[in-house]
XYZ file of C-alpha atoms in Angstrom:
234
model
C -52.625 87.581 -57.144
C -51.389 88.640 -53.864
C -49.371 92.138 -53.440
C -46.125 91.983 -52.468
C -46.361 93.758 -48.812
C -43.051 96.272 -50.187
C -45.459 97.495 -52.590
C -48.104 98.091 -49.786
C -45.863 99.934 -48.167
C -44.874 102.300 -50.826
C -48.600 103.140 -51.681
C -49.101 103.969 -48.058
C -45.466 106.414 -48.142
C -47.165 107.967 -51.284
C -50.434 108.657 -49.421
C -49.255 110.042 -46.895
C -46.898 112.107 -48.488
C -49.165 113.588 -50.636
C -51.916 114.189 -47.707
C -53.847 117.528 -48.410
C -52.094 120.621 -46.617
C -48.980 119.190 -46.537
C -45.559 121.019 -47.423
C -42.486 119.060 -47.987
C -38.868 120.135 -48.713
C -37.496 119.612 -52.706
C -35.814 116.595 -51.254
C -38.905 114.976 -49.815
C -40.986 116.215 -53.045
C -38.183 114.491 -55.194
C -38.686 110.784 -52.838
C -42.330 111.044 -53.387
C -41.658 111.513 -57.331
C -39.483 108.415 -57.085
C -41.492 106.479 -55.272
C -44.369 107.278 -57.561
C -42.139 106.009 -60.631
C -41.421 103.002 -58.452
C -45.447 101.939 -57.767
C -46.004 102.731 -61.780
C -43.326 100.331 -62.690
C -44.421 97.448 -59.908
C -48.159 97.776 -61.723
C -46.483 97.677 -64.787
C -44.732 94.991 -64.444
C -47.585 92.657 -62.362
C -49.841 93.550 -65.471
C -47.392 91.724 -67.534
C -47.227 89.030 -65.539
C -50.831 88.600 -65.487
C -51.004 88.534 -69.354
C -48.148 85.885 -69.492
C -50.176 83.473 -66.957
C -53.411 83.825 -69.366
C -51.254 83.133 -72.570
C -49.814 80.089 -70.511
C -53.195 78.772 -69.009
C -54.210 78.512 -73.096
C -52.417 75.425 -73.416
C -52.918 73.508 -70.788
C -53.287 70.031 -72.313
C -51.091 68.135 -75.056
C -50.655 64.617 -75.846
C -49.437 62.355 -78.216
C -48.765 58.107 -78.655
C -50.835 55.054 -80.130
C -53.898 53.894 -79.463
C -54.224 50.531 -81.073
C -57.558 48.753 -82.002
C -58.268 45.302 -83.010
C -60.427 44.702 -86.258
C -61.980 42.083 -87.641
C -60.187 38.896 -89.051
C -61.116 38.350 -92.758
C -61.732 34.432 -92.321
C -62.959 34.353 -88.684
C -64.302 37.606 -88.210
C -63.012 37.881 -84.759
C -61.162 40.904 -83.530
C -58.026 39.573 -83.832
C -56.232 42.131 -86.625
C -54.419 45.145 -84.596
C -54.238 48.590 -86.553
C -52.503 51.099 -84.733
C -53.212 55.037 -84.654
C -51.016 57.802 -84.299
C -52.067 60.268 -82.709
C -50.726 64.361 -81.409
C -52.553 67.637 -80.214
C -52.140 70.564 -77.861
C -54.245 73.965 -77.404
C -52.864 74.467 -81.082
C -53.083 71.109 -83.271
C -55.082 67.991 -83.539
C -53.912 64.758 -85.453
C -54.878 61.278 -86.154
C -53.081 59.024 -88.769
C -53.293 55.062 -90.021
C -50.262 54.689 -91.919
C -50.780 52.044 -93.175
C -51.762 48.305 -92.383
C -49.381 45.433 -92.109
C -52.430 42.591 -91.939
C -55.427 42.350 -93.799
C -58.768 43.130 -92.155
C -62.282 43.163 -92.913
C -63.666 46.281 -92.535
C -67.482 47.529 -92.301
C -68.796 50.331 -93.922
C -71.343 52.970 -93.590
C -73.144 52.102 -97.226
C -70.700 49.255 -99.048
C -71.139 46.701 -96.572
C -68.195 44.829 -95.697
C -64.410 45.117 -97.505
C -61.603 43.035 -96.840
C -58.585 44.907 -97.090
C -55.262 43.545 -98.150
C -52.220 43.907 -96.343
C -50.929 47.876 -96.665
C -54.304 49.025 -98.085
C -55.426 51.425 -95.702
C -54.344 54.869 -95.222
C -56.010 57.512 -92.911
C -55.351 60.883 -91.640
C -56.942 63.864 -90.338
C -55.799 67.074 -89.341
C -57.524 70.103 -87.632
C -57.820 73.199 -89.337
C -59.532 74.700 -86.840
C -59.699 74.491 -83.154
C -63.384 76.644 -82.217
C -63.900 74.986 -78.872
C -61.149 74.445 -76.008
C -62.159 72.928 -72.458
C -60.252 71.953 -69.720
C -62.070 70.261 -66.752
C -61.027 68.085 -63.852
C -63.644 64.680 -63.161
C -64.492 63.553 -59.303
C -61.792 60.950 -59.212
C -58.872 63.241 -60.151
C -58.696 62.537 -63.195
C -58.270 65.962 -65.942
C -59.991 66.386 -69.228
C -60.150 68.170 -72.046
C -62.435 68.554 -74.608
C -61.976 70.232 -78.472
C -64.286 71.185 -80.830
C -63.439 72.225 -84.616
C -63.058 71.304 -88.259
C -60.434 69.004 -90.027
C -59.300 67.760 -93.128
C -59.623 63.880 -93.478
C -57.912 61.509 -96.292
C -59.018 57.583 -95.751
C -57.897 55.367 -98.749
C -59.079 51.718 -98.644
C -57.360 49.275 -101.314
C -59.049 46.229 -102.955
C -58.219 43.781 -105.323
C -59.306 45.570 -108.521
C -60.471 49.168 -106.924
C -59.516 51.731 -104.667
C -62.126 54.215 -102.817
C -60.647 57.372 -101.722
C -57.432 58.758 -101.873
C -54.617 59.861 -99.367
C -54.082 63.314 -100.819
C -57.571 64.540 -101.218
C -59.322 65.202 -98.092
C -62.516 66.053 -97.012
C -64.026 68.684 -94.477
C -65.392 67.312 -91.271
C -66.201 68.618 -88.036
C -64.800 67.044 -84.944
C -64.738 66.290 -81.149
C -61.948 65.397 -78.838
C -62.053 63.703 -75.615
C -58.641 63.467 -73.914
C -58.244 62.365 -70.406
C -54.407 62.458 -68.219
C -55.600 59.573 -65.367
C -51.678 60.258 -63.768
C -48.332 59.686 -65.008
C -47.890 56.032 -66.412
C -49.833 56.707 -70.071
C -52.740 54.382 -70.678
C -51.577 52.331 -67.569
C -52.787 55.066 -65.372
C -55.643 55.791 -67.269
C -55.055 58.034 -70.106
C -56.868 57.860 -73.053
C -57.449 59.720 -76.332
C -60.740 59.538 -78.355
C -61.122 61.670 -81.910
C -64.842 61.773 -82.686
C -65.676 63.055 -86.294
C -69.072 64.101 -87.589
C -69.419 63.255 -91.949
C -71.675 65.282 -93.824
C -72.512 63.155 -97.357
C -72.069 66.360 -99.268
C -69.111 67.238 -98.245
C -67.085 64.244 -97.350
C -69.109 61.615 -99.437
C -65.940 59.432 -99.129
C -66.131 59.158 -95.645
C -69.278 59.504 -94.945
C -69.930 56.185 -97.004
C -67.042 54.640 -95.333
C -67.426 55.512 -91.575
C -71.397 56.782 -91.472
C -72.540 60.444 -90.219
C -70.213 59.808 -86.600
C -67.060 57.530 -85.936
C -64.749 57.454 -83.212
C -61.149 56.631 -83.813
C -59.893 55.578 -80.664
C -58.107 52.187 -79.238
C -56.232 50.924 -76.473
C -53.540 53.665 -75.390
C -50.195 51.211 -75.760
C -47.477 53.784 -76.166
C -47.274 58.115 -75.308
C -48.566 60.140 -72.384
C -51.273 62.816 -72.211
C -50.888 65.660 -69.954
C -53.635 67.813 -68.515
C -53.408 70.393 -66.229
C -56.542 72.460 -64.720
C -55.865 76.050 -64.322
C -59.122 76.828 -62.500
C -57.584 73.827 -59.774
């Protein structure tokens, strides 16, 4: 941070006012006082400053939109089905959320195989409870990224004919990594992108874990939202 040059100069006044051997009138004893006060309150107040920059430079990166994927048909088995996720975070929040399905899909699983899933059948959402990890980077074309580590709460509820596996209100622990880039204003157009990596442990999310495996990134096409990025260290 650079130092205003009127607060140079009053340092130097005060130095040189308070010089050993010197004598000085009350007057002149009272403007060095003053001018003392004056310095005090300048360092007080850049301190302050400098505290509010860090507590800004903490969030540096937010986002939110859909990224929409395409899953398989249940006759042709061709990606042809799209299911869209929803999708939010900043230095504070992470979220990712299937509300539901309007076309049915089939789905593969970590240990049941493959599921076809009838029309508004599948729910999905996770939340971060925790946010351990927070890194802000800039790649060699540009482009900003951020990167968050931490644990969530997942619920994934897939509907069938005559069963249902999961639920939507009782989630799971998971740990999870997020990959966010800002390519430029213009969303996914420009090259933004959002990618929500989650790591299943069969003990304590058997649910997902035997629906998505021990890793699965929920990610897609970025059709609608923006993600903003900026570098402090840049």
């Amino acid at each position: 941070m650079r130092v205003p040059p009127t607060v140079v100069g009053v340092v130097v006044m005060i130095l040189v006012s308070v010089a050993p051997g010197c004598t000085y009138p009350a007057a002149q004893n009272n403007e060095v006082s003053t001018l003392r006060q004056q310095v005090e309150s300048l360092q007080q107040e850049a301190g302050e400053l400098r505290e509010t920059v860090t507590r800004l430079s903490y969030n540096t990166a937010s986002g939110g939109g859909v990224n929409l994927k395409m899953m398989p048909d249940p006759k042709s088995g061709e990606p042809t089905v799209p299911l869209a996720e929803l999708f939010s975070f900043d230095r504070n929040h992470a979220i990712c959320r299937v509300e539901t399905n309007p076309q049915a899909f089939k789905m593969p699983t970590y240990k049941m195989g493959e599921v076809v899933v009838g029309p508004h059948q599948f729910f999905m959402s996770m939340v971060a409870t925790s946010i351990e990890q927070y890194k802000v980077t800039t790649d060699p074309n540009g482009s900003r990224r951020v990167m968050m580590r931490g644990g969530l709460d997942c619920a994934t509820e897939v509907g069938q004919a005559e069963v249902t596996i999961g639920s939507r209100t009782a989630a799971e622990h998971a740990t999870y990594k997020i990959e966010a880039v800002d390519g430029g204003a213009g969303g996914g157009a420009a090259g933004d992108s959002f990618a929500f990596t989650v790591f299943f442990d069969p003990k304590e999310a058997p649910v997902n874990y035997a629906i998505f495996g021990p890793e699965f990134t929920f990610t897609g096409e970025l059709v609608e939202g923006e993600v903003t990025i900026v570098d402090p260290h840049q």
